[in-house]
Tab-separated table of C-alpha atoms in Angstrom:
chain	number	residue	atom	x	y	z
A	244	MET	CA	0.000	0.000	0.000
A	245	VAL	CA	1.344	3.334	-0.995
A	246	ASN	CA	1.104	6.104	1.556
A	247	ASP	CA	0.573	9.379	-0.269
A	248	GLN	CA	2.155	11.410	2.489
A	249	HIS	CA	5.440	9.684	1.910
A	250	ILE	CA	5.651	10.356	-1.772
A	251	ALA	CA	7.902	13.349	-2.040
A	252	SER	CA	8.106	15.219	-5.305
A	253	VAL	CA	11.407	15.502	-7.107
A	254	PHE	CA	11.447	19.148	-6.075
A	255	ASP	CA	11.004	18.278	-2.406
A	256	ARG	CA	13.943	15.904	-2.541
A	257	ASP	CA	16.099	18.560	-4.203
A	258	LEU	CA	15.057	21.077	-1.598
A	259	GLU	CA	15.866	18.701	1.239
A	260	ALA	CA	19.359	18.236	-0.130
A	261	ILE	CA	19.874	22.007	-0.129
A	262	GLN	CA	18.414	22.320	3.340
A	263	ALA	CA	20.876	19.710	4.558
A	264	LEU	CA	23.679	21.954	3.288
A	265	ILE	CA	22.139	24.927	5.117
A	266	MET	CA	21.968	22.998	8.377
A	267	LYS	CA	25.570	21.898	7.989
A	268	MET	CA	26.551	25.496	7.312
A	269	GLY	CA	24.572	26.658	10.343
A	270	GLY	CA	26.287	24.125	12.583
A	271	LEU	CA	29.725	25.242	11.459
A	272	VAL	CA	28.901	28.932	11.850
A	273	GLU	CA	27.533	28.405	15.372
A	274	ALA	CA	30.639	26.429	16.332
A	275	ASN	CA	32.882	29.099	14.848
A	276	ILE	CA	31.139	31.911	16.744
A	277	ALA	CA	31.516	29.987	20.005
A	278	ASP	CA	35.161	29.134	19.339
A	279	ALA	CA	36.007	32.668	18.250
A	280	ALA	CA	34.567	34.115	21.472
A	281	ARG	CA	36.311	31.443	23.539
A	282	SER	CA	39.625	32.141	21.788
A	283	LEU	CA	39.230	35.778	22.822
A	284	GLU	CA	38.377	35.127	26.440
A	285	GLU	CA	41.002	32.428	26.913
A	286	ARG	CA	43.561	34.319	24.803
A	287	ASP	CA	44.042	31.181	22.730
A	288	ASP	CA	45.476	32.112	19.351
A	289	GLU	CA	45.694	28.492	18.241
A	290	LEU	CA	41.916	28.161	18.541
A	291	ALA	CA	41.549	31.487	16.716
A	292	GLU	CA	43.641	30.079	13.879
A	293	LYS	CA	41.277	27.086	13.678
A	294	VAL	CA	38.326	29.469	13.355
A	295	ARG	CA	40.010	31.405	10.579
A	296	ALA	CA	40.724	28.195	8.642
A	297	LEU	CA	37.183	26.818	9.026
A	298	ASP	CA	35.708	29.956	7.472
A	299	LYS	CA	36.865	28.783	4.031
A	300	VAL	CA	34.707	25.664	4.417
A	301	ILE	CA	31.704	27.844	5.270
A	302	ASP	CA	32.303	30.002	2.189
A	303	GLY	CA	32.483	26.863	0.056
A	304	LEU	CA	29.149	25.661	1.431
A	305	GLU	CA	27.476	28.933	0.522
A	306	GLU	CA	28.687	28.570	-3.049
A	307	GLN	CA	27.343	25.023	-3.094
A	308	VAL	CA	23.932	26.218	-1.864
A	309	ASN	CA	23.808	28.906	-4.558
A	310	ASP	CA	24.810	26.489	-7.300
A	311	GLU	CA	22.290	23.861	-6.185
A	312	ALA	CA	19.517	26.422	-5.835
A	313	ALA	CA	20.161	27.801	-9.323
A	314	ARG	CA	20.186	24.248	-10.677
A	315	VAL	CA	16.840	23.459	-9.027
A	316	ILE	CA	15.244	26.646	-10.347
A	317	ALA	CA	16.466	25.952	-13.881
A	318	LEU	CA	15.566	22.262	-13.799
A	319	ARG	CA	12.272	22.207	-11.910
A	320	ALA	CA	10.919	25.702	-12.650
A	321	PRO	CA	9.293	25.860	-9.192
A	322	GLN	CA	6.260	28.129	-8.788
A	323	ALA	CA	4.737	30.214	-6.015
A	324	THR	CA	5.722	28.975	-2.538
A	325	ASP	CA	8.301	26.520	-3.889
A	326	LEU	CA	10.121	29.290	-5.711
A	327	ARG	CA	9.892	31.551	-2.697
A	328	THR	CA	11.395	28.772	-0.589
A	329	VAL	CA	14.408	28.361	-2.862
A	330	LEU	CA	15.038	32.123	-2.908
A	331	THR	CA	14.718	32.177	0.882
A	332	VAL	CA	17.265	29.404	1.199
A	333	MET	CA	19.739	31.473	-0.820
A	334	LYS	CA	19.172	34.445	1.463
A	335	ILE	CA	19.671	32.315	4.558
A	336	ALA	CA	22.941	30.996	3.135
A	337	SER	CA	24.078	34.561	2.504
A	338	SER	CA	23.264	35.584	6.107
A	339	LEU	CA	25.123	32.566	7.475
A	340	GLU	CA	28.145	33.361	5.341
A	341	ARG	CA	28.182	36.912	6.704
A	342	CYS	CA	28.037	35.619	10.274
A	343	GLY	CA	30.917	33.319	9.434
A	344	ASP	CA	32.907	36.320	8.197
A	345	TYR	CA	32.257	38.179	11.439
A	346	ALA	CA	33.441	35.170	13.469
A	347	LYS	CA	36.597	35.014	11.359
A	348	ASN	CA	37.147	38.726	11.880
A	349	LEU	CA	36.737	38.257	15.640
A	350	ALA	CA	39.328	35.483	15.552
A	351	LYS	CA	41.721	37.736	13.615
A	352	ARG	CA	41.437	40.396	16.291
A	353	THR	CA	42.076	37.777	18.994
A	354	GLY	CA	45.497	37.360	17.417
A	355	VAL	CA	46.176	41.055	18.069
A	356	LEU	CA	44.498	41.370	21.455
A	357	VAL	CA	46.517	38.560	23.030
A	358	GLN	CA	49.517	40.869	22.614
A	359	MET	CA	47.872	43.575	24.712
A	360	GLN	CA	46.929	43.982	28.313
A	361	PRO	CA	43.385	42.619	28.959
A	362	VAL	CA	40.683	45.272	29.392
A	363	GLY	CA	38.511	44.712	32.475
A	364	GLY	CA	35.886	41.991	32.089
A	365	ALA	CA	35.229	42.923	28.466
A	366	SER	CA	36.052	39.597	26.882
A	367	LYS	CA	33.759	37.804	29.325
A	368	SER	CA	30.848	40.091	28.389
A	369	ILE	CA	31.636	39.606	24.721
A	370	ARG	CA	31.551	35.860	25.097
A	371	ARG	CA	28.168	36.069	26.826
A	372	MET	CA	26.860	38.183	23.962
A	373	ALA	CA	28.267	35.703	21.426
A	374	ARG	CA	26.522	32.831	23.194
A	375	GLU	CA	23.224	34.698	22.960
A	376	VAL	CA	23.665	35.294	19.241
A	377	GLU	CA	24.731	31.712	18.626
A	378	GLN	CA	21.468	30.525	20.197
A	379	MET	CA	19.455	33.014	18.159
A	380	LEU	CA	21.006	31.661	14.972
A	381	LYS	CA	20.190	28.097	16.002
A	382	MET	CA	16.601	29.087	16.797
A	383	SER	CA	16.177	30.924	13.505
A	384	LEU	CA	17.282	27.843	11.543
A	385	ASP	CA	14.997	25.597	13.621
A	386	ALA	CA	12.182	28.044	12.930
A	387	TYR	CA	12.928	27.704	9.229
A	388	ILE	CA	12.969	23.909	9.195
A	389	GLN	CA	9.777	23.702	11.265
A	390	ARG	CA	8.161	26.739	9.590
A	391	ASP	CA	7.524	27.948	13.132
A	392	VAL	CA	6.404	31.576	13.204
A	393	ASP	CA	6.290	31.765	17.016
A	394	MET	CA	9.886	30.665	17.263
A	395	ALA	CA	10.822	33.205	14.604
A	396	GLU	CA	9.070	35.906	16.632
A	397	ALA	CA	11.025	34.816	19.707
A	398	VAL	CA	14.269	35.369	17.783
A	399	ARG	CA	13.221	38.936	16.953
A	400	GLU	CA	12.435	39.504	20.617
A	401	ARG	CA	15.846	38.243	21.731
A	402	ASP	CA	17.600	40.575	19.347
A	403	ARG	CA	16.511	43.469	21.540
A	404	GLU	CA	18.489	41.938	24.407
A	405	VAL	CA	21.572	41.631	22.235
A	406	ASP	CA	21.215	45.271	21.233
A	407	GLN	CA	21.056	46.219	24.899
A	408	MET	CA	24.143	44.154	25.666
A	409	TYR	CA	25.925	45.999	22.887
A	410	ASN	CA	24.824	49.413	24.126
A	411	ALA	CA	26.098	48.597	27.613
A	412	LEU	CA	29.436	47.451	26.213
A	413	PHE	CA	29.807	50.571	24.076
A	414	ARG	CA	29.542	52.737	27.190
A	415	GLU	CA	31.912	50.448	29.062
A	416	PHE	CA	34.544	50.839	26.339
A	417	LEU	CA	34.246	54.626	26.332
A	418	THR	CA	34.883	54.594	30.076
A	419	TYR	CA	37.941	52.322	29.826
A	420	MET	CA	39.437	54.514	27.112
A	421	MET	CA	38.882	57.728	29.013
A	422	GLU	CA	40.304	56.247	32.204
A	423	ASP	CA	43.517	55.112	30.601
A	424	PRO	CA	44.792	55.923	27.086
A	425	ARG	CA	46.706	52.650	27.092
A	426	ASN	CA	43.318	50.947	26.701
A	427	ILE	CA	42.453	52.820	23.524
A	428	THR	CA	43.814	50.457	20.879
A	429	ALA	CA	42.456	47.342	22.588
A	430	CYS	CA	39.069	49.000	23.060
A	431	MET	CA	38.870	49.954	19.392
A	432	HIS	CA	39.247	46.284	18.533
A	433	LEU	CA	36.863	45.127	21.261
A	434	HIS	CA	34.302	47.649	20.130
A	435	PHE	CA	34.459	46.278	16.590
A	436	ILE	CA	34.040	42.783	17.895
A	437	ALA	CA	30.978	43.786	19.924
A	438	LYS	CA	29.483	45.589	16.926
A	439	ASN	CA	30.068	42.568	14.702
A	440	ILE	CA	28.369	40.268	17.187
A	441	GLU	CA	25.448	42.661	17.302
A	442	ARG	CA	25.341	42.441	13.496
A	443	MET	CA	25.251	38.638	13.692
A	444	GLY	CA	22.128	39.100	15.815
A	445	ASP	CA	20.678	41.233	13.019
A	446	HIS	CA	21.364	38.442	10.552
A	447	ALA	CA	19.681	35.857	12.789
A	448	THR	CA	16.729	38.250	12.998
A	449	SER	CA	16.707	38.646	9.254
A	450	ILE	CA	16.571	34.833	8.847
A	451	ALA	CA	13.650	34.763	11.309
A	452	GLU	CA	11.888	37.463	9.289
A	453	GLN	CA	12.361	35.440	6.110
A	454	VAL	CA	10.679	32.511	7.863
A	455	ILE	CA	7.738	34.697	8.828
A	456	TYR	CA	7.471	35.918	5.252
A	457	LEU	CA	7.657	32.382	3.915
A	458	VAL	CA	4.891	31.103	6.181
A	459	THR	CA	2.544	34.091	6.319
A	460	GLY	CA	3.296	35.745	2.978
A	461	GLU	CA	3.987	39.019	4.780
A	462	MET	CA	7.059	40.601	6.262
A	463	PRO	CA	6.636	41.338	9.980
A	464	GLU	CA	5.224	44.811	10.377
A	465	GLU	CA	7.762	47.600	9.965
A	466	ALA	CA	11.131	46.157	10.871
A	467	ARG	CA	11.106	46.333	14.656
A	468	THR	CA	12.362	49.589	16.126
A	469	LYS	CA	16.086	49.322	16.073
A	470	ALA	CA	17.411	49.237	19.599
A	471	ASP	CA	21.033	50.096	18.892
A	472	VAL	CA	21.076	53.654	20.136
A	473	THR	CA	24.841	54.110	20.183
A	474	SER	CA	24.856	55.949	16.872
A	475	THR	CA	23.116	58.728	18.785
A	476	VAL	CA	25.151	58.491	21.991
A	477	ALA	CA	27.016	61.649	22.859
A	478	ILE	CA	29.076	61.106	25.968
A	479	GLU	CA	31.729	63.714	26.518
A	480	VAL	CA	34.492	63.495	29.033
A	481	GLU	CA	35.020	66.434	31.359
A	482	GLY	CA	37.647	68.770	29.947
B	1118	MET	CA	11.136	45.316	-43.073
B	1119	VAL	CA	11.642	43.783	-39.710
B	1120	ASN	CA	15.088	44.082	-38.206
B	1121	ASP	CA	15.835	40.944	-36.184
B	1122	GLN	CA	18.212	42.725	-33.878
B	1123	HIS	CA	15.404	44.882	-32.644
B	1124	ILE	CA	13.061	42.073	-31.728
B	1125	ALA	CA	13.585	41.610	-28.020
B	1126	SER	CA	12.234	38.527	-26.298
B	1127	VAL	CA	9.626	38.913	-23.582
B	1128	PHE	CA	12.303	37.944	-21.094
B	1129	ASP	CA	14.634	40.688	-22.312
B	1130	ARG	CA	11.928	43.279	-21.868
B	1131	ASP	CA	11.207	42.053	-18.349
B	1132	LEU	CA	14.888	42.130	-17.542
B	1133	GLU	CA	15.242	45.656	-18.871
B	1134	ALA	CA	12.450	46.819	-16.605
B	1135	ILE	CA	14.244	45.334	-13.586
B	1136	GLN	CA	17.529	46.826	-14.681
B	1137	ALA	CA	15.893	50.223	-14.872
B	1138	LEU	CA	14.918	49.803	-11.217
B	1139	ILE	CA	18.508	48.878	-10.370
B	1140	MET	CA	19.865	51.951	-12.096
B	1141	LYS	CA	17.372	54.144	-10.279
B	1142	MET	CA	18.370	52.527	-7.001
B	1143	GLY	CA	22.049	53.028	-7.841
B	1144	GLY	CA	21.491	56.708	-8.587
B	1145	LEU	CA	19.745	57.274	-5.269
B	1146	VAL	CA	22.381	55.367	-3.309
B	1147	GLU	CA	25.204	57.339	-4.925
B	1148	ALA	CA	23.435	60.607	-4.183
B	1149	ASN	CA	22.800	59.541	-0.606
B	1150	ILE	CA	26.439	58.619	-0.021
B	1151	ALA	CA	27.544	62.009	-1.361
B	1152	ASP	CA	24.965	63.910	0.699
B	1153	ALA	CA	25.714	61.958	3.852
B	1154	ALA	CA	29.427	62.755	3.577
B	1155	ARG	CA	28.662	66.390	2.799
B	1156	SER	CA	26.304	66.644	5.768
B	1157	LEU	CA	29.162	65.443	7.950
B	1158	GLU	CA	31.770	67.832	6.596
B	1159	GLU	CA	29.449	70.844	6.546
B	1160	ARG	CA	27.822	69.884	9.856
B	1161	ASP	CA	24.441	70.134	8.151
B	1162	ASP	CA	21.899	68.108	10.101
B	1163	GLU	CA	19.067	69.133	7.797
B	1164	LEU	CA	20.804	67.462	4.867
B	1165	ALA	CA	21.472	64.436	7.079
B	1166	GLU	CA	17.752	64.222	7.801
B	1167	LYS	CA	17.053	64.206	4.049
B	1168	VAL	CA	19.454	61.278	3.639
B	1169	ARG	CA	17.768	59.319	6.411
B	1170	ALA	CA	14.336	59.857	4.821
B	1171	LEU	CA	15.472	58.862	1.332
B	1172	ASP	CA	16.726	55.510	2.595
B	1173	LYS	CA	13.145	54.255	2.862
B	1174	VAL	CA	12.703	54.822	-0.867
B	1175	ILE	CA	15.839	52.781	-1.544
B	1176	ASP	CA	14.558	49.938	0.633
B	1177	GLY	CA	11.272	50.009	-1.266
B	1178	LEU	CA	13.113	49.739	-4.583
B	1179	GLU	CA	14.988	46.663	-3.395
B	1180	GLU	CA	11.712	44.982	-2.529
B	1181	GLN	CA	10.380	45.871	-5.932
B	1182	VAL	CA	13.447	44.348	-7.627
B	1183	ASN	CA	13.042	41.144	-5.617
B	1184	ASP	CA	9.336	40.872	-6.383
B	1185	GLU	CA	9.852	41.529	-10.071
B	1186	ALA	CA	12.749	39.090	-10.280
B	1187	ALA	CA	10.726	36.340	-8.593
B	1188	ARG	CA	7.840	37.052	-10.946
B	1189	VAL	CA	10.096	36.775	-13.998
B	1190	ILE	CA	11.596	33.507	-12.799
B	1191	ALA	CA	8.155	32.027	-12.134
B	1192	LEU	CA	6.638	33.307	-15.352
B	1193	ARG	CA	9.451	32.885	-17.881
B	1194	ALA	CA	11.411	30.011	-16.329
B	1195	PRO	CA	14.678	31.479	-17.653
B	1196	GLN	CA	17.556	29.060	-18.266
B	1197	ALA	CA	21.339	29.204	-18.103
B	1198	THR	CA	22.700	32.736	-18.552
B	1199	ASP	CA	19.259	34.347	-18.321
B	1200	LEU	CA	18.627	32.758	-14.939
B	1201	ARG	CA	22.108	33.689	-13.775
B	1202	THR	CA	21.413	37.270	-14.817
B	1203	VAL	CA	18.213	37.487	-12.783
B	1204	LEU	CA	19.929	36.051	-9.704
B	1205	THR	CA	22.794	38.507	-10.209
B	1206	VAL	CA	20.359	41.402	-10.365
B	1207	MET	CA	18.920	40.363	-6.986
B	1208	LYS	CA	22.413	40.257	-5.499
B	1209	ILE	CA	23.219	43.692	-6.892
B	1210	ALA	CA	20.020	45.085	-5.372
B	1211	SER	CA	20.982	43.589	-2.023
B	1212	SER	CA	24.455	45.196	-2.176
B	1213	LEU	CA	22.958	48.567	-3.076
B	1214	GLU	CA	20.493	48.346	-0.210
B	1215	ARG	CA	23.364	47.654	2.192
B	1216	CYS	CA	25.265	50.679	0.893
B	1217	GLY	CA	22.122	52.739	1.407
B	1218	ASP	CA	21.967	51.536	5.016
B	1219	TYR	CA	25.554	52.584	5.589
B	1220	ALA	CA	24.837	56.050	4.168
B	1221	LYS	CA	21.831	56.349	6.461
B	1222	ASN	CA	23.957	55.296	9.404
B	1223	LEU	CA	26.551	57.920	8.481
B	1224	ALA	CA	23.812	60.553	8.393
B	1225	LYS	CA	22.577	59.434	11.832
B	1226	ARG	CA	26.020	59.912	13.278
B	1227	THR	CA	26.249	63.364	11.683
B	1228	GLY	CA	23.349	64.283	13.948
B	1229	VAL	CA	25.498	63.396	16.944
B	1230	LEU	CA	28.821	64.721	15.714
B	1231	VAL	CA	27.510	68.236	15.067
B	1232	GLN	CA	27.101	68.478	18.852
B	1233	MET	CA	30.790	67.785	19.413
B	1234	GLN	CA	33.994	69.629	18.735
B	1235	PRO	CA	35.319	68.801	15.218
B	1236	VAL	CA	38.277	66.409	15.112
B	1237	GLY	CA	41.161	67.654	12.949
B	1238	GLY	CA	40.611	67.236	9.218
B	1239	ALA	CA	38.840	63.910	9.687
B	1240	SER	CA	35.540	64.772	8.052
B	1241	LYS	CA	37.354	66.085	4.978
B	1242	SER	CA	39.245	62.802	4.588
B	1243	ILE	CA	36.024	60.885	5.105
B	1244	ARG	CA	34.306	62.845	2.379
B	1245	ARG	CA	37.179	62.125	-0.001
B	1246	MET	CA	36.879	58.425	0.778
B	1247	ALA	CA	33.107	58.575	0.230
B	1248	ARG	CA	33.596	60.203	-3.161
B	1249	GLU	CA	35.934	57.401	-4.176
B	1250	VAL	CA	33.422	54.741	-3.136
B	1251	GLU	CA	30.575	56.554	-4.849
B	1252	GLN	CA	32.530	56.459	-8.123
B	1253	MET	CA	33.332	52.777	-7.631
B	1254	LEU	CA	29.634	52.023	-7.249
B	1255	LYS	CA	28.821	53.953	-10.399
B	1256	MET	CA	31.535	52.103	-12.301
B	1257	SER	CA	30.378	48.720	-11.052
B	1258	LEU	CA	26.830	49.386	-12.282
B	1259	ASP	CA	28.127	50.644	-15.635
B	1260	ALA	CA	30.238	47.492	-15.852
B	1261	TYR	CA	27.094	45.457	-15.264
B	1262	ILE	CA	25.007	47.240	-17.906
B	1263	GLN	CA	27.823	47.052	-20.457
B	1264	ARG	CA	28.994	43.590	-19.354
B	1265	ASP	CA	32.451	45.150	-19.238
B	1266	VAL	CA	34.971	42.905	-17.497
B	1267	ASP	CA	37.829	45.413	-17.754
B	1268	MET	CA	35.773	48.060	-15.991
B	1269	ALA	CA	34.826	45.522	-13.324
B	1270	GLU	CA	38.524	44.729	-12.830
B	1271	ALA	CA	39.230	48.444	-12.461
B	1272	VAL	CA	36.699	48.601	-9.617
B	1273	ARG	CA	38.494	45.798	-7.798
B	1274	GLU	CA	41.749	47.659	-8.251
B	1275	ARG	CA	40.332	50.876	-6.797
B	1276	ASP	CA	39.087	49.071	-3.746
B	1277	ARG	CA	42.700	48.665	-2.668
B	1278	GLU	CA	43.018	52.445	-2.562
B	1279	VAL	CA	39.914	52.747	-0.416
B	1280	ASP	CA	41.319	50.157	1.967
B	1281	GLN	CA	44.507	52.185	2.209
B	1282	MET	CA	42.561	55.361	2.900
B	1283	TYR	CA	40.752	53.541	5.687
B	1284	ASN	CA	43.967	52.214	7.187
B	1285	ALA	CA	45.428	55.707	7.244
B	1286	LEU	CA	42.307	57.086	8.925
B	1287	PHE	CA	42.304	54.335	11.551
B	1288	ARG	CA	45.798	55.362	12.613
B	1289	GLU	CA	44.832	59.028	12.544
B	1290	PHE	CA	41.924	58.369	14.920
B	1291	LEU	CA	44.100	56.440	17.350
B	1292	THR	CA	46.439	59.409	17.463
B	1293	TYR	CA	43.653	61.946	18.081
B	1294	MET	CA	42.223	59.833	20.902
B	1295	MET	CA	45.567	59.368	22.601
B	1296	GLU	CA	46.392	63.044	22.301
B	1297	ASP	CA	43.183	64.211	23.909
B	1298	PRO	CA	40.555	62.059	25.658
B	1299	ARG	CA	37.899	64.629	24.722
B	1300	ASN	CA	38.248	63.314	21.158
B	1301	ILE	CA	37.402	59.730	22.119
B	1302	THR	CA	33.632	59.719	21.627
B	1303	ALA	CA	33.774	61.627	18.363
B	1304	CYS	CA	36.545	59.363	17.079
B	1305	MET	CA	34.561	56.247	17.914
B	1306	HIS	CA	31.784	57.561	15.667
B	1307	LEU	CA	34.168	58.719	12.952
B	1308	HIS	CA	35.899	55.372	12.984
B	1309	PHE	CA	32.576	53.622	12.439
B	1310	ILE	CA	31.805	55.927	9.574
B	1311	ALA	CA	35.167	55.234	7.955
B	1312	LYS	CA	34.695	51.476	8.389
B	1313	ASN	CA	31.232	51.642	6.868
B	1314	ILE	CA	32.512	53.535	3.849
B	1315	GLU	CA	35.208	50.923	3.458
B	1316	ARG	CA	32.429	48.301	3.527
B	1317	MET	CA	30.561	50.147	0.776
B	1318	GLY	CA	33.734	49.735	-1.277
B	1319	ASP	CA	33.567	46.000	-0.585
B	1320	HIS	CA	29.986	45.944	-1.871
B	1321	ALA	CA	30.942	47.805	-5.051
B	1322	THR	CA	33.720	45.253	-5.491
B	1323	SER	CA	31.284	42.441	-4.927
B	1324	ILE	CA	29.003	43.840	-7.661
B	1325	ALA	CA	32.037	44.020	-9.961
B	1326	GLU	CA	32.864	40.403	-9.172
B	1327	GLN	CA	29.301	39.367	-9.996
B	1328	VAL	CA	29.734	41.047	-13.381
B	1329	ILE	CA	32.932	39.124	-14.006
B	1330	TYR	CA	31.169	35.903	-13.046
B	1331	LEU	CA	28.227	36.705	-15.301
B	1332	VAL	CA	30.415	37.390	-18.328
B	1333	THR	CA	33.177	34.826	-17.899
B	1334	GLY	CA	31.360	32.135	-15.928
B	1335	GLU	CA	34.104	32.229	-13.329
B	1336	MET	CA	34.608	34.208	-10.155
B	1337	PRO	CA	37.840	36.234	-10.232
B	1338	GLU	CA	40.645	34.143	-8.849
B	1339	GLU	CA	40.676	33.895	-5.082
B	1340	ALA	CA	39.002	37.022	-3.734
B	1341	ARG	CA	41.800	39.552	-3.850
B	1342	THR	CA	43.997	39.731	-0.773
B	1343	LYS	CA	42.117	41.867	1.671
B	1344	ALA	CA	44.008	45.084	2.224
B	1345	ASP	CA	42.314	46.181	5.454
B	1346	VAL	CA	45.119	45.420	7.843
B	1347	THR	CA	43.723	47.288	10.832
B	1348	SER	CA	42.367	44.114	12.405
B	1349	THR	CA	46.001	43.229	12.954
B	1350	VAL	CA	47.235	46.675	13.980
B	1351	ALA	CA	48.691	46.833	17.434
B	1352	ILE	CA	49.690	50.367	18.297
B	1353	GLU	CA	50.301	50.982	21.977
B	1354	VAL	CA	50.770	54.317	23.592
B	1355	GLU	CA	53.754	54.871	25.811
B	1356	GLY	CA	52.842	54.284	29.440
């Protein structure tokens, strides 16, 4: 007896193969974010080197996703939701690749920061922020696979927390720099790292928004109010 | 008498309509980069406000490009080079939208920086860098329309200069901050602006690389050695 539910179309099988690549990519990116943040906190340049090397694999996977997706579009001429799904998959791959780049960049800066005096508890806070973003990425991919709008909404919610963590760090760095000019160079690097982690959170959010669009046919109402307020922060040190 | 050369396929006409949107988007992004940099140098927050408002129009155009591109794929089921072209157009739109975001962000920071004491000749250097990137963007779009690989290569070449300008600015900011702690907050903002302009250059380069891929079928050999060396800069001030 044939069970209709188990007869997948050729398109579905193609799509599953691409999704497998996305999940593999996601796993590597999450691992690389965690390792990059750990390399910073533990001042472990060997681990940082591992992160930098793994980024090439992630880039290769994105290319594979793009090639496969283009092949499926050309071969199966998917319509409506199927087409939208393939285009979404390409966007997700692009977001993951960007996150991978940020992790690599973090690892590069670890190589420099290990040569400097540590700045307060900054690297601990950065690692906590990285852990948050890593979980958001994982949730956004789960939301995609399960087409789970609630989970996607939860990712958007968590991004506000990451933005707040970033804002707090920004102020912390200003203070360290004003207290002691010897902290300036290290803080410039740490600030970049924090900003890049905050951007990874934006990418996880963007994946979640793609999921919402895919399931509901509509983008979530007006991209949530952006909570990074540092571009309008004007702290001045006493003359 | 019918001239064969002038009979365009339905697909070609669709593509031309999308390309017109891209060119419009490109024009607005270029103008917004120029205005954002001018608003910073001339401390003109009214102009900055205009830039911030225009960014919504740019975002809307990207959505339009994506919708149109998806419609063309679904309707015309383009194959081979035609499909690659449509996917390239979507990537170009995404790069332009990112550049627009960076210009908006620059304009936001202008709003803050006008409240602070100017820092040396920094905003002049930033405007020069912005002008360079604006021209690169224009060239990369021309290269796309004319399928001109040489012009695309020239864009990649110019990106090295932008990277060098950024590296020089990074060092300049470190110096200003170390000299006088009252410069720290302003320099943090200026540094972000410089980094974002450098990223716009990366996007222009990425458009140029898409053109090369579209024409030759191959990505330019190993993404050129990245010339932003600041992630490995370790300047320390004397204790």
